[in-house]
Coordinates of C-alpha atoms and ligand atoms in Angstrom, one line a residue:
M1 CA 158.1 221.0 80.1
A2 CA 158.7 222.3 83.6
T3 CA 160.7 219.9 85.8
A4 CA 160.4 219.7 89.6
E5 CA 163.0 221.7 91.4
T6 CA 165.5 219.6 93.3
V7 CA 167.6 220.3 96.3
R8 CA 170.6 218.6 97.9
V9 CA 170.4 217.3 101.5
I10 CA 173.8 216.6 103.2
F11 CA 173.8 214.5 106.3
R12 CA 176.6 215.1 108.8
P13 CA 178.8 213.6 110.2
A14 CA 178.5 210.9 107.6
G15 CA 178.8 213.4 104.8
R16 CA 176.4 211.6 102.6
S17 CA 174.0 213.5 100.4
A18 CA 170.7 212.9 98.5
R19 CA 169.2 214.9 95.7
V20 CA 165.5 215.1 96.2
P21 CA 162.5 217.2 95.0
K22 CA 162.2 220.5 96.9
G23 CA 159.8 220.0 99.8
T24 CA 161.0 216.4 100.6
L25 CA 161.0 215.4 104.3
L26 CA 164.4 214.9 105.7
T27 CA 163.6 211.3 106.7
A28 CA 162.6 210.5 103.1
A29 CA 165.9 211.9 101.9
A30 CA 167.8 209.9 104.6
N31 CA 165.8 206.7 103.7
Q32 CA 166.6 207.2 100.0
I33 CA 170.4 206.9 100.7
G34 CA 170.3 204.6 103.7
V35 CA 171.4 207.2 106.3
P36 CA 170.2 205.7 109.6
I37 CA 167.9 207.9 111.7
E38 CA 165.8 206.6 114.5
Q39 CA 162.1 206.7 113.6
V40 CA 160.4 205.1 116.5
C41 CA 156.9 206.2 115.6
G42 CA 157.4 205.6 111.9
G43 CA 157.3 209.4 111.1
K44 CA 154.1 210.3 112.9
G45 CA 155.8 213.1 114.9
T46 CA 154.9 211.4 118.2
C47 CA 158.2 210.0 119.5
G48 CA 160.6 212.9 119.1
K49 CA 163.5 210.5 118.4
C50 CA 164.4 211.7 114.8
K51 CA 166.2 214.9 116.0
V52 CA 168.6 216.6 113.6
R53 CA 170.3 220.0 113.7
L54 CA 170.2 222.4 110.8
L55 CA 173.7 223.5 109.9
S56 CA 172.9 225.5 106.8
G57 CA 170.0 226.1 104.3
T58 CA 166.3 226.5 104.7
L59 CA 163.7 224.0 106.1
S60 CA 159.9 224.3 106.3
P61 CA 158.6 226.3 109.3
V62 CA 158.5 224.6 112.7
G63 CA 155.3 222.5 113.0
P64 CA 153.1 221.7 116.0
A65 CA 154.8 218.2 116.6
E66 CA 158.2 219.9 116.7
S67 CA 157.0 222.5 119.2
R68 CA 155.7 219.7 121.4
H69 CA 158.9 217.6 121.3
L70 CA 161.7 220.3 121.1
S71 CA 162.5 222.7 123.9
S72 CA 162.9 226.4 123.1
D73 CA 166.6 226.0 123.6
E74 CA 166.7 223.1 121.2
L75 CA 164.7 225.1 118.6
A76 CA 167.0 228.1 119.0
A77 CA 170.0 225.8 118.5
G78 CA 168.5 224.6 115.2
Y79 CA 167.2 221.2 116.3
R80 CA 164.3 219.9 114.2
L81 CA 162.4 216.6 113.8
A82 CA 163.5 215.0 110.5
C83 CA 160.1 213.4 109.9
Q84 CA 158.4 216.9 110.0
A85 CA 161.0 219.2 108.4
A86 CA 161.1 219.5 104.6
A87 CA 164.1 220.7 102.7
L88 CA 163.3 224.0 100.9
S89 CA 166.8 224.7 99.6
D90 CA 170.2 222.9 99.6
V91 CA 170.6 222.0 103.3
S92 CA 173.2 220.5 105.6
V93 CA 171.9 218.8 108.8
E94 CA 173.7 217.0 111.6
V95 CA 172.0 213.8 112.7
A96 CA 171.7 214.1 116.5
W97 CA 173.8 211.3 118.0
A98 CA 170.9 209.6 119.9
S99 CA 168.9 209.6 116.6
A100 CA 171.6 207.8 114.7
A101 CA 170.7 204.2 114.6
A102 CA 174.3 203.2 114.6
G103 CA 176.9 202.0 117.0
V104 CA 174.4 199.7 118.6
S105 CA 175.5 196.7 120.6
I106 CA 173.8 193.6 119.1
L107 CA 173.5 190.4 121.0
V108 CA 174.6 187.4 119.0
E109 CA 175.6 184.8 121.5
G110 CA 172.9 182.4 122.7
L111 CA 172.8 179.3 124.8
L112 CA 172.8 176.2 122.5
E113 CA 172.0 172.9 124.2
P114 CA 174.0 170.0 122.7
M115 CA 172.3 167.8 120.1
P116 CA 173.7 165.1 117.8
L117 CA 175.1 166.6 114.6
E118 CA 172.9 165.4 111.9
P119 CA 172.7 168.3 109.3
I120 CA 169.5 169.0 107.5
V121 CA 171.3 168.8 104.2
E122 CA 173.7 166.0 103.4
K123 CA 176.2 165.2 100.8
M124 CA 177.2 161.8 99.3
V125 CA 179.6 160.8 96.6
V126 CA 178.5 158.5 93.8
Q127 CA 180.0 157.3 90.4
V128 CA 177.5 157.9 87.6
P129 CA 177.9 155.4 84.7
R130 CA 178.3 156.8 81.2
A131 CA 175.5 156.4 78.8
S132 CA 176.2 154.5 75.6
L133 CA 174.4 153.8 72.3
E134 CA 173.4 150.5 73.8
D135 CA 172.1 152.2 77.0
Q136 CA 170.8 155.7 76.1
V137 CA 169.8 156.5 79.7
G138 CA 169.2 160.1 80.7
D139 CA 171.7 161.8 83.0
Y140 CA 169.1 162.0 85.8
E141 CA 168.0 158.4 85.4
A142 CA 171.6 157.3 85.4
L143 CA 172.1 159.1 88.7
L144 CA 169.1 157.5 90.2
R145 CA 170.5 154.0 89.4
V146 CA 173.5 154.6 91.7
L147 CA 171.8 156.5 94.5
P148 CA 171.3 154.3 97.6
P149 CA 167.8 153.9 98.8
S150 CA 168.6 156.1 101.8
A151 CA 168.7 159.1 99.5
G152 CA 165.0 158.7 98.8
Q153 CA 162.9 156.7 96.3
P154 CA 163.4 158.5 93.9
P155 CA 164.5 162.0 95.1
R156 CA 162.8 164.9 93.5
P157 CA 165.2 167.0 91.4
S158 CA 165.2 170.8 91.6
L159 CA 165.3 172.5 88.2
S160 CA 168.8 173.9 88.9
T161 CA 170.0 170.4 89.7
L162 CA 168.9 169.2 86.3
R163 CA 170.7 172.2 84.8
E164 CA 173.9 171.4 86.6
L165 CA 173.7 167.7 85.8
P166 CA 175.1 167.3 82.3
A167 CA 178.4 169.1 83.1
A168 CA 178.7 167.4 86.5
V169 CA 178.4 163.9 85.2
R170 CA 180.8 164.4 82.3
A171 CA 183.6 165.9 84.4
A172 CA 185.7 163.9 86.8
D173 CA 184.9 160.6 85.1
G174 CA 181.3 160.7 86.4
L175 CA 182.3 161.1 90.0
V176 CA 179.8 163.5 91.5
T177 CA 178.7 164.8 94.9
V178 CA 174.9 164.7 95.5
V179 CA 173.4 167.3 97.9
H180 CA 170.1 166.2 99.3
A181 CA 167.6 167.4 101.9
D182 CA 164.6 165.4 103.0
G183 CA 163.9 163.7 99.6
L184 CA 164.9 166.7 97.5
L185 CA 167.9 166.6 95.2
V186 CA 169.3 170.1 96.0
S187 CA 172.4 170.0 93.9
V188 CA 174.9 167.8 92.0
E189 CA 178.5 168.9 92.0
Q190 CA 181.5 167.7 90.1
G191 CA 184.0 165.5 92.0
D192 CA 184.1 165.0 95.7
T193 CA 183.0 168.2 97.5
R194 CA 182.0 166.7 100.8
D195 CA 184.4 168.9 102.6
A196 CA 182.3 172.0 101.8
L197 CA 178.8 172.0 103.4
Y198 CA 177.5 175.3 104.7
G199 CA 174.3 176.7 106.2
F200 CA 173.2 180.2 107.2
A201 CA 170.9 180.8 110.1
C202 CA 169.2 184.1 110.6
D203 CA 167.3 185.7 113.4
I204 CA 165.1 188.6 112.3
G205 CA 164.4 190.7 115.3
T206 CA 162.1 193.8 115.2
T207 CA 165.2 195.8 116.1
T208 CA 168.2 193.8 115.0
V209 CA 169.1 191.0 112.5
V210 CA 171.8 188.5 113.2
G211 CA 173.1 185.9 110.7
Y212 CA 175.3 182.9 111.5
L213 CA 177.4 181.0 108.9
L214 CA 177.8 177.4 109.9
D215 CA 180.0 174.6 108.8
L216 CA 177.5 171.8 108.7
N217 CA 180.2 169.1 108.6
T218 CA 181.7 170.1 111.9
G219 CA 178.8 172.1 113.5
K220 CA 181.2 175.0 114.0
R221 CA 180.1 178.6 113.6
L222 CA 182.4 180.2 111.0
S223 CA 181.3 183.8 111.3
V224 CA 178.5 186.1 112.5
A225 CA 177.1 189.2 110.9
S226 CA 174.6 191.6 112.4
T227 CA 172.8 194.8 111.6
L228 CA 170.0 197.0 112.9
N229 CA 166.8 195.9 111.2
P230 CA 166.5 198.5 108.4
Q231 CA 162.7 198.3 108.6
T232 CA 163.0 200.5 111.6
R233 CA 162.8 203.4 109.2
F234 CA 159.1 202.4 108.7
G235 CA 158.6 202.4 112.5
D236 CA 160.2 200.8 115.5
D237 CA 157.5 198.5 116.6
V238 CA 155.5 195.8 114.8
V239 CA 152.3 197.7 114.9
S240 CA 153.7 200.6 112.9
R241 CA 155.1 198.2 110.3
I242 CA 151.8 196.4 110.1
E243 CA 150.1 199.7 109.4
V244 CA 152.6 200.5 106.6
A245 CA 152.1 197.0 105.0
Q246 CA 148.3 197.4 105.3
R247 CA 148.2 200.8 103.7
S248 CA 149.3 199.5 100.3
A249 CA 150.9 196.6 98.4
E250 CA 153.9 198.8 97.7
G251 CA 154.3 199.3 101.5
L252 CA 154.4 195.6 102.1
E253 CA 156.8 195.1 99.2
S254 CA 159.1 197.8 100.4
L255 CA 159.2 196.2 103.8
R256 CA 159.9 192.8 102.3
Q257 CA 162.7 194.0 100.0
T258 CA 164.3 196.0 102.8
I259 CA 164.7 192.9 105.0
V260 CA 165.6 190.6 102.2
E261 CA 168.4 193.0 101.1
A262 CA 169.6 193.2 104.6
I263 CA 169.8 189.4 104.9
N264 CA 171.6 189.2 101.6
D265 CA 174.1 191.7 102.8
L266 CA 174.6 189.7 106.0
I267 CA 175.2 186.5 104.0
G268 CA 177.8 188.4 101.9
Q269 CA 179.6 189.7 105.0
A270 CA 179.6 186.4 106.8
C271 CA 180.8 184.6 103.7
A272 CA 183.5 187.1 103.0
E273 CA 184.8 186.8 106.6
A274 CA 184.9 183.1 106.4
G275 CA 186.2 182.9 102.8
V276 CA 183.2 180.8 101.7
P277 CA 181.5 181.6 98.4
R278 CA 177.7 182.2 99.0
E279 CA 176.9 179.7 96.3
R280 CA 178.2 177.0 98.6
I281 CA 175.4 177.6 101.1
H282 CA 172.8 174.9 100.6
A283 CA 170.6 175.4 103.6
L284 CA 169.2 178.5 105.4
S285 CA 166.9 179.0 108.3
I286 CA 164.9 181.9 109.6
V287 CA 163.3 182.8 112.9
G288 CA 161.5 185.9 113.8
N289 CA 158.3 187.0 115.5
T290 CA 155.2 186.4 113.5
C291 CA 155.2 189.9 112.0
M292 CA 158.9 189.7 110.9
H293 CA 158.2 186.2 109.5
H294 CA 155.3 187.6 107.4
L295 CA 157.1 190.7 106.2
F296 CA 160.2 188.7 105.2
L297 CA 158.0 186.3 103.2
G298 CA 155.9 189.1 101.7
L299 CA 152.7 187.8 103.5
S300 CA 150.2 190.4 104.5
P301 CA 150.4 190.9 108.3
A302 CA 147.0 192.7 108.3
A303 CA 145.2 190.0 110.1
L304 CA 147.8 190.1 112.9
G305 CA 146.8 193.6 113.7
R306 CA 143.1 193.0 114.3
S307 CA 141.0 190.5 116.3
P308 CA 141.2 187.5 116.2
Y309 CA 145.0 188.2 115.4
V310 CA 145.7 185.2 113.2
P311 CA 148.8 184.5 111.1
V312 CA 148.6 183.6 107.4
V313 CA 150.5 180.4 108.1
A314 CA 151.6 179.0 111.4
G315 CA 153.3 175.7 110.4
P316 CA 156.9 175.2 109.4
L317 CA 157.9 175.9 105.8
Q318 CA 160.5 174.4 103.5
L319 CA 161.0 176.7 100.5
D320 CA 163.4 177.4 97.7
A321 CA 165.6 180.2 99.2
I322 CA 165.7 181.9 95.8
E323 CA 161.9 182.2 95.8
A324 CA 162.2 184.2 99.0
G325 CA 164.8 186.4 97.3
L326 CA 167.8 185.1 99.2
R327 CA 171.1 184.8 97.3
A328 CA 172.9 181.5 98.0
H329 CA 173.2 178.3 96.0
P330 CA 170.4 178.5 93.4
S331 CA 168.6 175.4 94.8
A332 CA 169.4 176.2 98.5
Q333 CA 166.6 175.2 100.8
L334 CA 165.1 177.7 103.3
F335 CA 163.7 176.3 106.5
V336 CA 161.3 178.7 108.2
L337 CA 160.5 177.9 111.8
P338 CA 156.8 177.8 112.7
N339 CA 154.7 180.3 114.6
I340 CA 152.7 179.5 117.7
A341 CA 150.2 182.3 117.3
G342 CA 149.7 185.9 116.0
F343 CA 152.0 187.4 118.6
V344 CA 154.0 184.3 119.7
G345 CA 156.2 183.6 116.8
A346 CA 159.0 181.5 115.4
D347 CA 161.4 183.3 117.7
T348 CA 159.7 181.7 120.7
V349 CA 159.9 178.3 119.0
G350 CA 163.6 179.0 118.6
V351 CA 163.9 179.8 122.3
L352 CA 162.0 176.6 123.2
L353 CA 164.2 174.6 120.9
A354 CA 167.5 176.1 122.3
T355 CA 166.5 175.8 125.9
R356 CA 164.9 172.4 125.5
L357 CA 162.2 173.4 128.0
L358 CA 159.7 171.0 126.4
H359 CA 162.1 168.1 127.4
K360 CA 162.6 169.0 131.0
E361 CA 160.9 168.1 134.3
G362 CA 159.9 171.0 136.5
V363 CA 158.2 174.2 135.6
R364 CA 160.4 176.7 133.9
L365 CA 159.7 180.2 132.5
A366 CA 161.3 181.6 129.3
I367 CA 160.8 185.3 128.6
D368 CA 162.0 187.2 125.6
I369 CA 161.5 190.9 126.4
G370 CA 161.3 193.4 123.6
T371 CA 158.6 195.7 122.4
N372 CA 156.4 192.6 122.9
G373 CA 157.1 190.3 125.9
E374 CA 156.8 186.8 124.6
M375 CA 156.8 184.2 127.4
A376 CA 156.3 180.4 127.8
L377 CA 155.8 178.6 131.1
G378 CA 155.7 174.9 131.8
S379 CA 157.6 171.6 131.4
R380 CA 157.5 168.5 129.3
E381 CA 154.0 167.8 130.7
R382 CA 152.3 171.0 129.7
M383 CA 153.5 174.4 128.3
V384 CA 151.5 177.6 128.0
A385 CA 152.6 180.8 126.2
C386 CA 151.4 184.4 125.8
S387 CA 152.5 187.7 124.5
T388 CA 152.0 191.1 126.1
A389 CA 152.5 194.5 124.6
A390 CA 155.3 196.0 126.7
G391 CA 156.0 198.9 124.3
P392 CA 159.5 200.1 123.4
A393 CA 160.4 201.6 126.8
F394 CA 162.8 198.7 127.6
E395 CA 164.6 199.4 124.4
G396 CA 165.1 203.0 125.5
A397 CA 162.4 204.5 123.4
Q398 CA 159.7 206.8 124.9
L399 CA 162.1 207.8 127.7
T400 CA 163.1 211.5 127.9
H401 CA 166.8 210.7 127.4
G402 CA 166.2 207.2 126.2
M403 CA 168.4 205.6 123.6
R404 CA 169.3 202.1 122.4
A405 CA 172.2 200.2 124.1
A406 CA 174.8 202.0 122.1
D407 CA 178.0 204.0 122.8
G408 CA 177.2 206.7 125.3
A409 CA 174.2 204.9 126.8
I410 CA 174.0 204.5 130.6
D411 CA 173.5 200.7 130.9
H412 CA 174.0 200.3 134.7
V413 CA 173.4 202.5 137.7
D414 CA 174.4 201.8 141.3
L415 CA 172.8 203.8 144.1
G416 CA 174.5 203.1 147.4
E417 CA 172.8 203.4 150.8
D418 CA 175.0 206.5 151.4
G419 CA 173.4 208.1 148.3
Q420 CA 176.5 207.8 146.2
I421 CA 175.6 207.3 142.5
Q422 CA 177.8 205.4 140.1
V423 CA 176.8 205.4 136.5
H424 CA 178.3 203.0 133.9
S425 CA 177.9 203.8 130.2
I426 CA 178.7 201.9 127.0
G427 CA 182.0 202.9 125.2
R428 CA 184.5 205.5 126.2
G429 CA 182.8 208.8 125.4
K430 CA 180.7 211.0 127.5
V431 CA 177.2 210.0 128.5
R432 CA 174.5 210.7 125.9
G433 CA 171.4 209.0 127.2
I434 CA 170.0 206.0 129.0
C435 CA 169.0 202.6 127.7
G436 CA 166.5 200.1 129.1
S437 CA 168.7 198.2 131.5
G438 CA 170.1 201.5 132.9
A439 CA 166.6 202.9 133.5
V440 CA 165.6 199.7 135.3
D441 CA 168.7 199.9 137.5
A442 CA 168.0 203.6 138.3
I443 CA 164.4 203.0 139.2
A444 CA 165.3 199.9 141.3
G445 CA 168.0 201.9 143.1
L446 CA 165.7 204.9 143.8
R447 CA 163.0 202.5 145.0
R448 CA 165.4 200.8 147.4
L449 CA 166.3 204.2 148.9
G450 CA 162.6 205.1 149.1
I451 CA 162.9 208.0 146.6
I452 CA 160.3 206.3 144.5
D453 CA 157.4 204.9 146.4
A454 CA 155.6 201.6 145.8
T455 CA 153.1 203.2 143.4
G456 CA 156.0 204.6 141.3
R457 CA 155.7 208.2 142.5
L458 CA 159.0 210.2 142.6
L459 CA 159.2 212.0 145.9
S460 CA 159.5 215.8 145.9
R461 CA 162.8 217.6 146.7
E462 CA 161.5 218.3 150.2
E463 CA 160.5 214.7 150.9
V464 CA 163.9 213.4 149.6
G465 CA 165.7 216.0 151.8
T466 CA 163.9 214.8 154.9
L467 CA 164.4 211.1 154.0
R468 CA 167.9 211.1 152.6
G469 CA 169.5 214.5 153.0
D470 CA 170.5 217.4 150.7
H471 CA 173.0 215.4 148.7
L472 CA 170.2 213.5 146.9
A473 CA 167.5 216.2 147.3
E474 CA 169.5 218.4 145.0
R475 CA 169.1 215.9 142.3
I476 CA 165.3 216.3 142.2
V477 CA 164.6 219.0 139.6
P478 CA 161.3 220.4 138.2
H479 CA 160.4 219.0 134.8
A480 CA 157.4 219.3 132.5
H481 CA 157.1 215.5 132.7
G482 CA 156.3 215.6 136.4
G483 CA 159.6 216.2 138.1
A484 CA 162.9 214.4 137.4
F485 CA 166.0 212.9 139.0
V486 CA 169.4 214.0 137.7
L487 CA 171.3 210.9 136.8
V488 CA 174.3 212.7 135.2
P489 CA 174.8 216.5 135.6
A490 CA 175.1 218.6 132.4
E491 CA 178.8 219.2 132.6
Q492 CA 179.5 215.4 132.5
T493 CA 177.3 214.7 129.4
A494 CA 177.8 215.1 125.7
I495 CA 174.3 216.5 125.1
G496 CA 174.7 219.9 126.5
G497 CA 172.3 219.2 129.4
P498 CA 171.8 216.7 132.2
V499 CA 170.6 213.1 131.6
L500 CA 167.4 212.8 133.6
L501 CA 165.0 210.2 134.7
T502 CA 161.6 211.8 134.8
Q503 CA 158.4 210.9 136.5
R504 CA 156.9 210.1 133.0
D505 CA 159.9 207.7 132.3
I506 CA 159.2 205.9 135.5
R507 CA 155.5 205.5 134.4
Q508 CA 156.6 204.2 131.0
I509 CA 158.8 201.6 132.6
Q510 CA 156.0 200.7 135.0
L511 CA 153.6 200.2 132.1
A512 CA 156.1 198.0 130.3
K513 CA 156.9 195.9 133.4
G514 CA 153.3 195.7 134.4
A515 CA 152.4 194.1 131.0
I516 CA 155.2 191.5 131.4
R517 CA 154.5 190.8 135.0
A518 CA 150.7 190.4 134.3
G519 CA 151.5 187.9 131.5
I520 CA 153.6 185.9 133.9
E521 CA 150.9 185.9 136.6
I522 CA 148.3 184.8 134.2
L523 CA 150.4 182.0 132.8
M524 CA 151.0 180.8 136.4
A525 CA 147.3 180.9 137.1
E526 CA 146.6 179.1 133.8
L527 CA 149.0 176.4 134.6
G528 CA 147.8 176.2 138.3
V529 CA 151.3 176.8 139.8
G530 CA 152.7 179.3 142.2
P531 CA 156.2 181.0 142.4
E532 CA 157.5 178.2 144.6
D533 CA 156.8 175.6 141.8
V534 CA 159.1 177.4 139.3
V535 CA 162.6 175.9 139.1
E536 CA 164.3 178.2 136.5
V537 CA 163.8 181.5 134.7
C538 CA 165.4 181.9 131.3
L539 CA 165.8 185.5 130.2
A540 CA 166.2 185.6 126.4
G541 CA 167.1 188.6 124.2
A542 CA 169.3 191.6 124.5
F543 CA 167.4 193.3 127.3
G544 CA 167.2 190.0 129.3
N545 CA 170.9 189.6 128.9
Y546 CA 171.9 193.0 130.1
I547 CA 169.4 193.6 132.9
R548 CA 170.4 192.9 136.4
P549 CA 168.2 190.2 137.9
E550 CA 168.1 192.0 141.3
S551 CA 166.8 195.2 139.6
A552 CA 164.2 193.3 137.7
L553 CA 163.0 191.8 141.0
T554 CA 163.0 195.1 142.8
I555 CA 160.8 196.9 140.2
G556 CA 158.6 193.8 140.2
L557 CA 159.2 192.9 136.5
I558 CA 159.6 189.3 137.6
P559 CA 158.0 187.7 140.7
R560 CA 160.4 186.4 143.4
F561 CA 160.6 182.7 142.6
P562 CA 162.2 181.2 145.8
R563 CA 163.7 178.2 144.0
A564 CA 164.4 179.5 140.5
P565 CA 167.8 180.9 139.4
I566 CA 167.5 183.6 136.7
V567 CA 169.6 182.5 133.8
P568 CA 170.3 184.9 130.8
V569 CA 170.2 182.7 127.7
G570 CA 171.3 185.4 125.2
N571 CA 170.0 185.2 121.7
A572 CA 168.2 181.9 122.2
A573 CA 166.0 182.5 119.1
G574 CA 169.2 182.7 117.0
A575 CA 170.5 179.6 118.6
G576 CA 167.3 177.7 117.7
A577 CA 167.7 178.8 114.1
Q578 CA 171.2 177.3 114.1
M579 CA 170.0 174.1 115.6
V580 CA 167.5 173.3 112.9
L581 CA 170.4 173.4 110.3
L582 CA 172.6 171.3 112.5
S583 CA 170.1 168.7 113.5
R584 CA 167.2 167.1 111.5
Q585 CA 165.8 166.1 114.9
A586 CA 165.6 169.8 115.9
W587 CA 163.8 170.6 112.7
R588 CA 161.3 167.8 113.3
E589 CA 160.8 169.0 116.9
A590 CA 160.3 172.6 115.7
A591 CA 157.5 171.3 113.5
T592 CA 155.7 169.8 116.5
I593 CA 156.2 172.7 119.0
T594 CA 153.2 174.6 117.6
G595 CA 150.9 171.8 118.6
Q596 CA 152.5 171.3 122.0
V597 CA 152.3 174.8 123.3
E598 CA 148.9 176.2 124.4
Y599 CA 148.5 179.8 123.5
V600 CA 146.8 182.0 126.1
E601 CA 145.0 185.0 124.6
L602 CA 145.2 187.7 127.2
S603 CA 142.5 189.8 125.7
L604 CA 140.0 187.0 126.6
R605 CA 141.0 187.1 130.2
R606 CA 138.5 189.1 132.2
D607 CA 140.9 189.5 135.0
F608 CA 143.7 191.0 132.8
Q609 CA 143.1 194.6 133.7
Q610 CA 143.0 193.9 137.4
V611 CA 146.1 191.7 137.3
F612 CA 147.8 194.4 135.2
M613 CA 147.0 197.2 137.7
Q614 CA 148.4 195.1 140.5
A615 CA 151.5 194.3 138.4
M616 CA 152.3 198.0 138.0
E617 CA 153.2 198.2 141.7
M618 CA 156.9 198.1 142.7
E619 CA 158.2 195.9 145.5
Ligands
FES701 S1 158.9 212.0 115.7 FE1 159.9 211.7 113.9 S2 160.0 209.6 113.7 FE2 158.9 209.9 115.5

């Protein structure tokens, strides 16, 4: 019987290789062995981010998508799109730096407002009496006799608890430690183990995943582990992943397994760093947007992708972690924070928990800016929330030289009145591209100098020359994307050409900021408040943490609130996930947030288009 011919694909600089059937796409080969390559569009050939360079061997002929996204110089140098090029022989390819989804800065810190330490799982020590011929009581019933009423009447045992029980009650003279959570007997351990009580909180972002190992006795964080969300190989945004999950049951299962494995790896890393066996973790919590929540649980996100955009389940869930595929104590409990709506998920609940906005007087705005901008506005009296599709421009995608906030990315740009440009990039190496906060700074700086007008038009070289002189005019160069401004000249970059901000990049950022700004304007109208009523703006998430407030105001991403300081709150969703493990009160509050927040469906607002068009304008 003839067997399919196989070829070997080597990925440089990692040096890892995959043996695959001849004709396999390079992305499929990379995915098979876990080599990270950015696949923003999920392999549709529309984002141009999966660039690799052929070092040796033969690939399939250059296709139309590659001709569109690669310049003639790049094609001549051997650059290809990994999602379009198939291996026809043994090949060696170099993953273009900006395509390697590695070296990315991941935000882990988040504001955590103090709450009383009252962990969601508790331990107590009891002495279980021995059975005798006169009293042939079962082990479980003997335990029930000595449990105080506060432990529940009677607590439900998990199956693994019953399995642990015989050995536990016969060792250490019947002295056992009972682990319980909300009426459930989670575990029974030999002797007094009250010193060891651990929880693991996880924030599943569309782009990154962060896990926190907590000592639930002290409330201290023992270690943090983070990674890029490996589901990005199925597409960078939630819509691409919903499409994959919708296409087949296998697609949904692959997405589920991918994230579950990643979380299990994070648990392993965090436990190794802290010297805590994973079997000692008795409680876990999860936050994420509604799509990440569904994919993690293996729930179909199909209904999220079409009107009326409803989740499978909105409320909070307490599950056996093992059932969700997580590896910790066999009876560990998993607390999944609730969703507010199809596109306002448990991550927003986490932000509201961490910032305590529902407990405060005065109107406050919380925004988490990612590919979707999720935002909530209000106070203890009333809170409204919405989600707008900002697209991935703020994460550096869809920009000509865009990249994530990783080594080599321009993250800040200063443009002085005298036309001097100072560019700051992440890490020590040469500049390789620009990330969202850098693009916002650059656009804000050019707007302040008048080089971009209020509609977002980049002035011509002649206009800039008249307005600002030759020094800046020389930086305006022709480009297929409607002209460009040279941020860093070719000789100072590591990509063999200049790093540019093109007219199309400015439009992409305008579209993204217009969506966010329109959401804020509509929430203010819904609540019946104006900018002067808002007393605080909390910017959550990585982009919100790194963006300069003044630049955000200049490009009109956020209205000028005369009384409101802009406070970066970091990974507040992750902070919310930690809070529910540390405080039963926080878990109870999380359960009620869904009912307290009014969701505003922007597609029902007739004025959305008009507000959005206005919101595209710069200051
Ligand atoms: S073009 Fe290849 S993943 Fe988008």
